PDB file of C-alpha atoms in Angstrom:
ATOM      1  CA  MET A1363     326.283  81.494 -41.741  1.00  0.00           C
ATOM      2  CA  THR A1364     324.408  80.675 -38.501  1.00  0.00           C
ATOM      3  CA  ARG A1365     321.119  82.351 -37.758  1.00  0.00           C
ATOM      4  CA  THR A1366     320.600  83.608 -34.291  1.00  0.00           C
ATOM      5  CA  VAL A1367     317.159  82.816 -32.911  1.00  0.00           C
ATOM      6  CA  VAL A1368     315.834  85.498 -30.699  1.00  0.00           C
ATOM      7  CA  PRO A1369     313.338  84.137 -28.182  1.00  0.00           C
ATOM      8  CA  PRO A1370     309.956  85.875 -28.278  1.00  0.00           C
ATOM      9  CA  VAL A1371     309.500  88.578 -25.745  1.00  0.00           C
ATOM     10  CA  SER A1372     306.487  87.807 -23.544  1.00  0.00           C
ATOM     11  CA  ALA A1373     303.952  90.485 -23.078  1.00  0.00           C
ATOM     12  CA  PRO A1374     303.647  91.868 -19.547  1.00  0.00           C
ATOM     13  CA  VAL A1375     301.006  90.230 -17.383  1.00  0.00           C
ATOM     14  CA  PRO A1376     298.413  92.782 -16.417  1.00  0.00           C
ATOM     15  CA  ALA A1377     297.847  93.206 -12.681  1.00  0.00           C
ATOM     16  CA  PRO A1378     294.822  91.323 -11.471  1.00  0.00           C
ATOM     17  CA  ARG A1379     291.730  93.366 -10.535  1.00  0.00           C
ATOM     18  CA  PRO A1380     291.738  94.114  -6.833  1.00  0.00           C
ATOM     19  CA  LYS A1381     289.079  92.525  -4.635  1.00  0.00           C
ATOM     20  CA  PRO A1382     286.182  94.799  -3.407  1.00  0.00           C
ATOM     21  CA  ALA A1383     287.224  94.188   0.229  1.00  0.00           C
ATOM     22  CA  ASP A1384     290.789  95.201  -0.513  1.00  0.00           C
ATOM     23  CA  VAL A1385     289.614  98.494  -2.195  1.00  0.00           C
ATOM     24  CA  LEU A1386     287.298  99.207   0.795  1.00  0.00           C
ATOM     25  CA  GLU A1387     290.363  98.719   3.038  1.00  0.00           C
ATOM     26  CA  LEU A1388     292.281 101.193   0.863  1.00  0.00           C
ATOM     27  CA  LEU A1389     289.622 103.756   1.232  1.00  0.00           C
ATOM     28  CA  LYS A1390     289.678 103.381   5.083  1.00  0.00           C
ATOM     29  CA  PRO A1391     285.895 103.830   6.098  1.00  0.00           C
ATOM     30  CA  ILE A1392     286.995 104.548   9.675  1.00  0.00           C
ATOM     31  CA  THR A1393     288.401 107.947   8.563  1.00  0.00           C
ATOM     32  CA  TRP A1394     285.046 108.880   6.840  1.00  0.00           C
ATOM     33  CA  PHE A1395     283.340 109.644  10.203  1.00  0.00           C
ATOM     34  CA  PRO A1396     284.936 112.993  11.071  1.00  0.00           C
ATOM     35  CA  PRO A1397     283.959 114.568   7.761  1.00  0.00           C
ATOM     36  CA  ILE A1398     280.436 113.085   7.833  1.00  0.00           C
ATOM     37  CA  TRP A1399     280.042 114.455  11.364  1.00  0.00           C
ATOM     38  CA  ALA A1400     281.141 117.909  10.176  1.00  0.00           C
ATOM     39  CA  PHE A1401     278.715 117.579   7.223  1.00  0.00           C
ATOM     40  CA  GLY A1402     275.957 116.789   9.693  1.00  0.00           C
ATOM     41  CA  CYS A1403     276.772 119.965  11.676  1.00  0.00           C
ATOM     42  CA  GLY A1404     276.636 121.838   8.481  1.00  0.00           C
ATOM     43  CA  ILE A1405     273.063 120.587   7.824  1.00  0.00           C
ATOM     44  CA  VAL A1406     272.098 121.400  11.398  1.00  0.00           C
ATOM     45  CA  SER A1407     273.645 124.920  11.324  1.00  0.00           C
ATOM     46  CA  SER A1408     271.601 125.872   8.284  1.00  0.00           C
ATOM     47  CA  GLY A1409     268.291 125.622  10.217  1.00  0.00           C
ATOM     48  CA  SER A1410     266.664 123.973   7.247  1.00  0.00           C
ATOM     49  CA  SER A1411     264.764 120.659   7.389  1.00  0.00           C
ATOM     50  CA  PRO A1412     266.258 118.005   5.113  1.00  0.00           C
ATOM     51  CA  SER A1413     262.759 116.983   4.051  1.00  0.00           C
ATOM     52  CA  GLY A1414     262.482 117.196   0.397  1.00  0.00           C
ATOM     53  CA  ARG A1415     266.239 117.368  -0.029  1.00  0.00           C
ATOM     54  CA  TRP A1416     267.189 113.839   0.981  1.00  0.00           C
ATOM     55  CA  ALA A1417     268.848 113.289  -2.395  1.00  0.00           C
ATOM     56  CA  PHE A1418     271.136 116.174  -1.740  1.00  0.00           C
ATOM     57  CA  VAL A1419     271.896 115.003   1.615  1.00  0.00           C
ATOM     58  CA  ILE A1420     272.785 111.472   0.550  1.00  0.00           C
ATOM     59  CA  ALA A1421     275.010 112.960  -2.259  1.00  0.00           C
ATOM     60  CA  GLY A1422     276.708 115.247   0.325  1.00  0.00           C
ATOM     61  CA  MET A1423     277.471 112.386   2.662  1.00  0.00           C
ATOM     62  CA  ALA A1424     278.825 110.313  -0.267  1.00  0.00           C
ATOM     63  CA  LEU A1425     280.915 113.261  -1.256  1.00  0.00           C
ATOM     64  CA  THR A1426     282.358 113.954   2.276  1.00  0.00           C
ATOM     65  CA  GLY A1427     282.900 110.311   3.171  1.00  0.00           C
ATOM     66  CA  PRO A1428     283.892 107.689   0.453  1.00  0.00           C
ATOM     67  CA  LEU A1429     284.352 109.997  -2.457  1.00  0.00           C
ATOM     68  CA  VAL A1430     286.525 112.851  -1.130  1.00  0.00           C
ATOM     69  CA  CYS A1431     287.899 111.362   2.105  1.00  0.00           C
ATOM     70  CA  GLY A1432     288.276 107.896   0.627  1.00  0.00           C
ATOM     71  CA  THR A1433     289.952 109.261  -2.423  1.00  0.00           C
ATOM     72  CA  SER A1434     292.368 111.189  -0.380  1.00  0.00           C
ATOM     73  CA  GLN A1435     293.290 107.855   1.491  1.00  0.00           C
ATOM     74  CA  ALA A1436     293.953 106.127  -1.826  1.00  0.00           C
ATOM     75  CA  VAL A1437     296.097 109.116  -3.125  1.00  0.00           C
ATOM     76  CA  ASN A1438     298.035 109.040   0.183  1.00  0.00           C
ATOM     77  CA  ASP A1439     298.676 105.365   0.062  1.00  0.00           C
ATOM     78  CA  TRP A1440     299.687 105.423  -3.550  1.00  0.00           C
ATOM     79  CA  PHE A1441     302.420 108.026  -3.096  1.00  0.00           C
ATOM     80  CA  ASP A1442     303.483 106.568   0.294  1.00  0.00           C
ATOM     81  CA  ARG A1443     303.605 102.936  -1.045  1.00  0.00           C
ATOM     82  CA  HIS A1444     307.483 102.823  -0.819  1.00  0.00           C
ATOM     83  CA  VAL A1445     307.413 103.966   2.924  1.00  0.00           C
ATOM     84  CA  ASP A1446     304.545 101.677   3.697  1.00  0.00           C
ATOM     85  CA  ALA A1447     306.420  98.689   2.223  1.00  0.00           C
ATOM     86  CA  ILE A1448     308.964  99.236   5.158  1.00  0.00           C
ATOM     87  CA  ASN A1449     306.617 100.563   7.954  1.00  0.00           C
ATOM     88  CA  GLU A1450     303.079  98.842   7.128  1.00  0.00           C
ATOM     89  CA  PRO A1451     303.812  96.137   4.594  1.00  0.00           C
ATOM     90  CA  ASP A1452     300.465  94.499   5.216  1.00  0.00           C
ATOM     91  CA  ARG A1453     298.467  97.507   3.728  1.00  0.00           C
ATOM     92  CA  PRO A1454     296.710  96.781   0.349  1.00  0.00           C
ATOM     93  CA  ILE A1455     299.250  98.315  -2.011  1.00  0.00           C
ATOM     94  CA  PRO A1456     302.559  97.216  -0.548  1.00  0.00           C
ATOM     95  CA  SER A1457     301.268  93.669   0.207  1.00  0.00           C
ATOM     96  CA  GLY A1458     300.379  93.313  -3.499  1.00  0.00           C
ATOM     97  CA  ARG A1459     296.616  92.951  -2.846  1.00  0.00           C
ATOM     98  CA  ILE A1460     296.177  95.988  -4.973  1.00  0.00           C
ATOM     99  CA  ALA A1461     298.910  95.552  -7.513  1.00  0.00           C
ATOM    100  CA  GLY A1462     300.274  97.402 -10.510  1.00  0.00           C
ATOM    101  CA  HIS A1463     298.919 100.809 -10.942  1.00  0.00           C
ATOM    102  CA  TRP A1464     295.492  99.905  -9.546  1.00  0.00           C
ATOM    103  CA  GLY A1465     296.038 102.088  -6.463  1.00  0.00           C
ATOM    104  CA  LEU A1466     296.581 105.219  -8.827  1.00  0.00           C
ATOM    105  CA  TRP A1467     293.566 104.208 -11.011  1.00  0.00           C
ATOM    106  CA  ILE A1468     291.369 103.974  -7.886  1.00  0.00           C
ATOM    107  CA  ALA A1469     292.337 107.381  -6.851  1.00  0.00           C
ATOM    108  CA  CYS A1470     291.635 108.827 -10.273  1.00  0.00           C
ATOM    109  CA  ILE A1471     288.331 107.118 -10.524  1.00  0.00           C
ATOM    110  CA  GLY A1472     287.415 108.516  -7.026  1.00  0.00           C
ATOM    111  CA  THR A1473     288.397 111.939  -8.150  1.00  0.00           C
ATOM    112  CA  VAL A1474     286.132 111.870 -11.223  1.00  0.00           C
ATOM    113  CA  LEU A1475     283.228 110.482  -9.289  1.00  0.00           C
ATOM    114  CA  ALA A1476     283.435 113.073  -6.700  1.00  0.00           C
ATOM    115  CA  LEU A1477     283.560 115.966  -9.266  1.00  0.00           C
ATOM    116  CA  ALA A1478     280.577 114.408 -11.140  1.00  0.00           C
ATOM    117  CA  VAL A1479     278.438 114.172  -7.935  1.00  0.00           C
ATOM    118  CA  ALA A1480     279.498 117.609  -6.774  1.00  0.00           C
ATOM    119  CA  PHE A1481     278.608 119.048 -10.167  1.00  0.00           C
ATOM    120  CA  ALA A1482     275.070 117.517  -9.800  1.00  0.00           C
ATOM    121  CA  THR A1483     274.675 118.870  -6.322  1.00  0.00           C
ATOM    122  CA  GLY A1484     275.321 122.596  -6.821  1.00  0.00           C
ATOM    123  CA  PRO A1485     277.906 125.178  -7.646  1.00  0.00           C
ATOM    124  CA  TRP A1486     279.143 125.954  -4.179  1.00  0.00           C
ATOM    125  CA  VAL A1487     279.470 122.267  -3.466  1.00  0.00           C
ATOM    126  CA  LEU A1488     281.403 121.798  -6.615  1.00  0.00           C
ATOM    127  CA  ILE A1489     283.743 124.633  -5.773  1.00  0.00           C
ATOM    128  CA  ALA A1490     284.289 122.976  -2.244  1.00  0.00           C
ATOM    129  CA  THR A1491     284.861 119.638  -3.707  1.00  0.00           C
ATOM    130  CA  LEU A1492     287.299 121.074  -6.422  1.00  0.00           C
ATOM    131  CA  PHE A1493     289.353 122.574  -3.555  1.00  0.00           C
ATOM    132  CA  GLY A1494     289.027 119.479  -1.403  1.00  0.00           C
ATOM    133  CA  ILE A1495     290.221 117.073  -4.237  1.00  0.00           C
ATOM    134  CA  ALA A1496     293.024 119.506  -5.124  1.00  0.00           C
ATOM    135  CA  CYS A1497     294.169 119.600  -1.509  1.00  0.00           C
ATOM    136  CA  ALA A1498     293.979 115.726  -1.305  1.00  0.00           C
ATOM    137  CA  TRP A1499     296.333 115.396  -4.287  1.00  0.00           C
ATOM    138  CA  ALA A1500     298.699 118.209  -3.251  1.00  0.00           C
ATOM    139  CA  TYR A1501     298.879 116.816   0.326  1.00  0.00           C
ATOM    140  CA  SER A1502     300.420 113.478  -0.812  1.00  0.00           C
ATOM    141  CA  ALA A1503     301.758 114.010  -4.330  1.00  0.00           C
ATOM    142  CA  PRO A1504     304.915 115.798  -5.553  1.00  0.00           C
ATOM    143  CA  PRO A1505     305.772 118.490  -6.230  1.00  0.00           C
ATOM    144  CA  PHE A1506     303.805 119.982  -3.323  1.00  0.00           C
ATOM    145  CA  ARG A1507     303.528 117.196  -0.858  1.00  0.00           C
ATOM    146  CA  PHE A1508     302.172 119.264   1.934  1.00  0.00           C
ATOM    147  CA  LYS A1509     302.364 116.490   4.376  1.00  0.00           C
ATOM    148  CA  THR A1510     306.047 117.034   4.714  1.00  0.00           C
ATOM    149  CA  SER A1511     305.397 120.367   6.501  1.00  0.00           C
ATOM    150  CA  GLY A1512     304.223 120.091  10.210  1.00  0.00           C
ATOM    151  CA  TRP A1513     302.403 123.319   9.787  1.00  0.00           C
ATOM    152  CA  LEU A1514     300.887 123.199   6.296  1.00  0.00           C
ATOM    153  CA  GLY A1515     299.978 119.525   6.306  1.00  0.00           C
ATOM    154  CA  PRO A1516     297.717 119.503   9.278  1.00  0.00           C
ATOM    155  CA  ALA A1517     296.250 122.843   8.222  1.00  0.00           C
ATOM    156  CA  VAL A1518     295.195 121.289   4.839  1.00  0.00           C
ATOM    157  CA  VAL A1519     293.730 118.239   6.457  1.00  0.00           C
ATOM    158  CA  ALA A1520     291.945 120.249   9.175  1.00  0.00           C
ATOM    159  CA  LEU A1521     290.299 122.541   6.621  1.00  0.00           C
ATOM    160  CA  CYS A1522     289.169 119.709   4.409  1.00  0.00           C
ATOM    161  CA  TYR A1523     288.058 117.351   7.133  1.00  0.00           C
ATOM    162  CA  GLU A1524     286.233 119.999   9.258  1.00  0.00           C
ATOM    163  CA  GLY A1525     285.767 123.155   7.333  1.00  0.00           C
ATOM    164  CA  LEU A1526     284.855 121.918   3.830  1.00  0.00           C
ATOM    165  CA  SER A1527     282.628 119.122   5.059  1.00  0.00           C
ATOM    166  CA  TRP A1528     280.690 121.525   7.313  1.00  0.00           C
ATOM    167  CA  PHE A1529     280.568 124.094   4.378  1.00  0.00           C
ATOM    168  CA  THR A1530     279.131 121.253   2.079  1.00  0.00           C
ATOM    169  CA  GLY A1531     276.437 120.397   4.558  1.00  0.00           C
ATOM    170  CA  ALA A1532     275.350 123.976   4.881  1.00  0.00           C
ATOM    171  CA  SER A1533     275.598 124.603   1.245  1.00  0.00           C
ATOM    172  CA  VAL A1534     273.473 121.674   0.379  1.00  0.00           C
ATOM    173  CA  MET A1535     270.659 122.880   2.556  1.00  0.00           C
ATOM    174  CA  ALA A1536     270.984 126.630   1.732  1.00  0.00           C
ATOM    175  CA  GLY A1537     271.257 125.934  -2.021  1.00  0.00           C
ATOM    176  CA  GLY A1538     274.021 128.474  -2.095  1.00  0.00           C
ATOM    177  CA  LEU A1539     276.710 130.299   0.119  1.00  0.00           C
ATOM    178  CA  PRO A1540     276.066 129.791   3.855  1.00  0.00           C
ATOM    179  CA  PRO A1541     275.540 132.838   6.001  1.00  0.00           C
ATOM    180  CA  ASP A1542     278.458 134.625   7.534  1.00  0.00           C
ATOM    181  CA  ARG A1543     277.899 133.533  11.013  1.00  0.00           C
ATOM    182  CA  VAL A1544     278.193 129.911   9.864  1.00  0.00           C
ATOM    183  CA  LEU A1545     281.310 130.681   7.906  1.00  0.00           C
ATOM    184  CA  ALA A1546     282.964 132.368  10.913  1.00  0.00           C
ATOM    185  CA  VAL A1547     282.323 129.349  13.086  1.00  0.00           C
ATOM    186  CA  ILE A1548     283.469 127.029  10.370  1.00  0.00           C
ATOM    187  CA  ALA A1549     286.741 128.965  10.184  1.00  0.00           C
ATOM    188  CA  LEU A1550     287.343 128.754  13.829  1.00  0.00           C
ATOM    189  CA  TYR A1551     286.628 125.014  14.225  1.00  0.00           C
ATOM    190  CA  SER A1552     288.807 124.361  11.152  1.00  0.00           C
ATOM    191  CA  ALA A1553     291.615 126.317  12.754  1.00  0.00           C
ATOM    192  CA  GLY A1554     291.279 124.434  16.091  1.00  0.00           C
ATOM    193  CA  ALA A1555     291.343 121.066  14.167  1.00  0.00           C
ATOM    194  CA  HIS A1556     295.055 121.761  13.393  1.00  0.00           C
ATOM    195  CA  GLY A1557     295.702 120.757  16.863  1.00  0.00           C
ATOM    196  CA  ILE A1558     293.702 117.523  16.421  1.00  0.00           C
ATOM    197  CA  MET A1559     295.869 116.732  13.387  1.00  0.00           C
ATOM    198  CA  THR A1560     298.969 117.532  15.248  1.00  0.00           C
ATOM    199  CA  LEU A1561     298.051 114.995  17.992  1.00  0.00           C
ATOM    200  CA  ASN A1562     297.474 112.443  15.324  1.00  0.00           C
ATOM    201  CA  ASP A1563     301.093 112.783  14.279  1.00  0.00           C
ATOM    202  CA  PHE A1564     302.305 111.436  17.697  1.00  0.00           C
ATOM    203  CA  LYS A1565     301.792 107.805  16.597  1.00  0.00           C
ATOM    204  CA  ALA A1566     304.314 108.100  13.761  1.00  0.00           C
ATOM    205  CA  VAL A1567     307.132 110.292  15.255  1.00  0.00           C
ATOM    206  CA  GLU A1568     309.879 107.781  14.720  1.00  0.00           C
ATOM    207  CA  GLY A1569     308.796 106.863  11.222  1.00  0.00           C
ATOM    208  CA  ASP A1570     308.417 110.662  10.293  1.00  0.00           C
ATOM    209  CA  ARG A1571     311.787 111.409  11.564  1.00  0.00           C
ATOM    210  CA  ALA A1572     313.240 108.381   9.674  1.00  0.00           C
ATOM    211  CA  THR A1573     311.601 109.394   6.425  1.00  0.00           C
ATOM    212  CA  GLY A1574     312.225 113.139   6.587  1.00  0.00           C
ATOM    213  CA  LEU A1575     308.567 114.130   7.276  1.00  0.00           C
ATOM    214  CA  ARG A1576     308.841 117.327   9.372  1.00  0.00           C
ATOM    215  CA  SER A1577     305.799 116.970  11.554  1.00  0.00           C
ATOM    216  CA  LEU A1578     305.446 119.243  14.639  1.00  0.00           C
ATOM    217  CA  PRO A1579     306.236 116.440  17.080  1.00  0.00           C
ATOM    218  CA  VAL A1580     309.537 115.991  15.115  1.00  0.00           C
ATOM    219  CA  THR A1581     310.502 119.637  14.691  1.00  0.00           C
ATOM    220  CA  LEU A1582     309.268 121.035  18.103  1.00  0.00           C
ATOM    221  CA  GLY A1583     309.451 117.928  20.212  1.00  0.00           C
ATOM    222  CA  VAL A1584     306.562 115.866  21.513  1.00  0.00           C
ATOM    223  CA  ALA A1585     306.062 117.997  24.627  1.00  0.00           C
ATOM    224  CA  ASN A1586     306.062 121.350  22.827  1.00  0.00           C
ATOM    225  CA  ALA A1587     303.890 120.067  20.060  1.00  0.00           C
ATOM    226  CA  ALA A1588     301.255 118.730  22.602  1.00  0.00           C
ATOM    227  CA  ARG A1589     301.174 122.167  24.325  1.00  0.00           C
ATOM    228  CA  LEU A1590     300.652 123.903  21.035  1.00  0.00           C
ATOM    229  CA  ALA A1591     297.942 121.475  19.970  1.00  0.00           C
ATOM    230  CA  CYS A1592     296.125 121.973  23.184  1.00  0.00           C
ATOM    231  CA  ALA A1593     296.434 125.826  22.910  1.00  0.00           C
ATOM    232  CA  VAL A1594     295.218 125.946  19.266  1.00  0.00           C
ATOM    233  CA  MET A1595     292.084 123.828  20.013  1.00  0.00           C
ATOM    234  CA  ALA A1596     291.284 125.763  23.191  1.00  0.00           C
ATOM    235  CA  LEU A1597     291.802 129.356  21.517  1.00  0.00           C
ATOM    236  CA  ALA A1598     289.591 128.328  18.680  1.00  0.00           C
ATOM    237  CA  GLN A1599     286.864 127.352  21.096  1.00  0.00           C
ATOM    238  CA  VAL A1600     287.133 130.451  23.043  1.00  0.00           C
ATOM    239  CA  GLY A1601     286.634 132.291  19.855  1.00  0.00           C
ATOM    240  CA  VAL A1602     283.472 130.243  19.210  1.00  0.00           C
ATOM    241  CA  ILE A1603     282.113 130.922  22.632  1.00  0.00           C
ATOM    242  CA  ALA A1604     282.740 134.684  22.216  1.00  0.00           C
ATOM    243  CA  LEU A1605     280.814 134.899  18.885  1.00  0.00           C
ATOM    244  CA  LEU A1606     277.934 132.684  20.187  1.00  0.00           C
ATOM    245  CA  ALA A1607     277.473 134.875  23.219  1.00  0.00           C
ATOM    246  CA  MET A1608     277.756 138.070  21.123  1.00  0.00           C
ATOM    247  CA  TRP A1609     275.007 136.828  18.875  1.00  0.00           C
ATOM    248  CA  GLY A1610     272.853 136.012  21.860  1.00  0.00           C
ATOM    249  CA  MET A1611     273.141 132.270  21.608  1.00  0.00           C
ATOM    250  CA  LEU A1612     273.756 131.776  25.279  1.00  0.00           C
ATOM    251  CA  LEU A1613     272.777 128.180  25.759  1.00  0.00           C
ATOM    252  CA  PRO A1614     275.207 126.951  23.008  1.00  0.00           C
ATOM    253  CA  ALA A1615     277.866 129.191  24.251  1.00  0.00           C
ATOM    254  CA  ALA A1616     277.483 127.834  27.850  1.00  0.00           C
ATOM    255  CA  ILE A1617     277.571 124.247  26.609  1.00  0.00           C
ATOM    256  CA  VAL A1618     280.746 124.860  24.562  1.00  0.00           C
ATOM    257  CA  THR A1619     282.204 126.487  27.665  1.00  0.00           C
ATOM    258  CA  VAL A1620     281.490 123.451  29.738  1.00  0.00           C
ATOM    259  CA  LEU A1621     282.898 121.080  27.104  1.00  0.00           C
ATOM    260  CA  LEU A1622     286.029 123.131  27.059  1.00  0.00           C
ATOM    261  CA  PHE A1623     286.435 123.190  30.713  1.00  0.00           C
ATOM    262  CA  ALA A1624     286.161 119.352  30.545  1.00  0.00           C
ATOM    263  CA  GLN A1625     288.918 119.363  28.062  1.00  0.00           C
ATOM    264  CA  PHE A1626     291.152 121.531  30.413  1.00  0.00           C
ATOM    265  CA  LEU A1627     290.550 118.793  33.010  1.00  0.00           C
ATOM    266  CA  ALA A1628     291.865 116.107  30.406  1.00  0.00           C
ATOM    267  CA  MET A1629     294.802 118.101  29.193  1.00  0.00           C
ATOM    268  CA  PRO A1630     297.274 117.539  32.132  1.00  0.00           C
ATOM    269  CA  LYS A1631     297.182 113.694  31.574  1.00  0.00           C
ATOM    270  CA  LEU A1632     297.923 114.349  27.814  1.00  0.00           C
ATOM    271  CA  LEU A1633     300.780 116.605  28.629  1.00  0.00           C
ATOM    272  CA  ARG A1634     302.405 114.184  31.116  1.00  0.00           C
ATOM    273  CA  ASP A1635     303.249 111.779  28.349  1.00  0.00           C
ATOM    274  CA  PRO A1636     301.788 112.968  25.002  1.00  0.00           C
ATOM    275  CA  ALA A1637     303.115 110.078  22.885  1.00  0.00           C
ATOM    276  CA  ALA A1638     301.447 107.453  25.114  1.00  0.00           C
ATOM    277  CA  ASN A1639     298.291 109.461  26.028  1.00  0.00           C
ATOM    278  CA  ALA A1640     297.412 110.893  22.623  1.00  0.00           C
ATOM    279  CA  PRO A1641     295.043 107.945  21.825  1.00  0.00           C
ATOM    280  CA  TRP A1642     293.360 108.346  25.172  1.00  0.00           C
ATOM    281  CA  TYR A1643     292.925 112.091  24.579  1.00  0.00           C
ATOM    282  CA  GLY A1644     291.455 111.351  21.106  1.00  0.00           C
ATOM    283  CA  GLY A1645     288.677 109.495  22.808  1.00  0.00           C
ATOM    284  CA  THR A1646     288.053 112.080  25.448  1.00  0.00           C
ATOM    285  CA  GLY A1647     289.266 115.627  24.712  1.00  0.00           C
ATOM    286  CA  ILE A1648     288.613 115.465  20.978  1.00  0.00           C
ATOM    287  CA  THR A1649     285.238 113.882  21.467  1.00  0.00           C
ATOM    288  CA  LEU A1650     284.332 116.945  23.630  1.00  0.00           C
ATOM    289  CA  TYR A1651     285.717 119.179  20.952  1.00  0.00           C
ATOM    290  CA  VAL A1652     283.397 117.771  18.204  1.00  0.00           C
ATOM    291  CA  LEU A1653     280.392 117.750  20.536  1.00  0.00           C
ATOM    292  CA  GLY A1654     280.982 121.465  20.874  1.00  0.00           C
ATOM    293  CA  MET A1655     280.738 121.610  17.163  1.00  0.00           C
ATOM    294  CA  LEU A1656     277.222 120.060  17.249  1.00  0.00           C
ATOM    295  CA  ALA A1657     276.229 122.467  20.048  1.00  0.00           C
ATOM    296  CA  SER A1658     277.462 125.435  18.022  1.00  0.00           C
ATOM    297  CA  ALA A1659     275.533 124.188  14.954  1.00  0.00           C
ATOM    298  CA  LEU A1660     272.328 123.764  16.927  1.00  0.00           C
ATOM    299  CA  GLY A1661     272.680 127.410  18.076  1.00  0.00           C
ATOM    300  CA  LEU A1662     273.301 128.628  14.569  1.00  0.00           C
ATOM    301  CA  GLY A1663     270.413 126.667  13.211  1.00  0.00           C
ATOM    302  CA  GLY A1664     268.089 128.283  15.734  1.00  0.00           C
ATOM    303  CA  TYR A1665     267.254 125.104  17.674  1.00  0.00           C
ATOM    304  CA  TRP A1666     268.614 126.568  20.888  1.00  0.00           C
TER     305      TRP A1666
END
């Protein structure tokens, strides 16, 4: 009777720990600027001096930038790793620089750290962070995967990037819920940012079409999506101008009006070739839009 010798089964080799530079690339620091800018607008709109509250200001910047925004980037790249392996194979996860389940662990660690910092900062900041983190996961992860909708996906990102970040800055300074006027302006600028997110989708129209993502440039066509984006951004700013004027903040209202007029001058070039000129408009029209946010915040804070 012969004995069959079964070779020993080797244990799976654990994925190597990723390098700090690769983790930083995964978190995409370049994407942190818009929410940190909105956070700064929140601080300004509160009308309070950060003196004596610098620890809360730093905590808020960490929350809106690397912790919430950075975590959302890690979540997105983890759940898009198969698509990125085709379209952008040099990214940290598909390239193997962040191997195994490290991408998921990084997203989970970022989630826990964000909630811990928010808990220490205050109840309203914690509520905003809980909502933002939930949106970050639901945007990219099944079963919700909001990013597959051209309407809901940009709305979620706009609300988190602009609205929640501004809300966090105002809450940090107020130590509670911001005033109604601040909340109204936050709502309008968040609604207008839907147009910004739609313009951002122009860079990936072919990829979105191939992978089934129903972005507005895919479903409406590039030209119609560009017109809609311009209209959404403009109408939101018209609403802000009307509120500022109604509240007697005439200088901020005038500044936002001038900035909106400058955007109108830039829009025809965007609409002539939206796919080619969207990056150019991002550096001109959208810059004017976010400068209007600061002007509005200065008015709300009583500086003008």
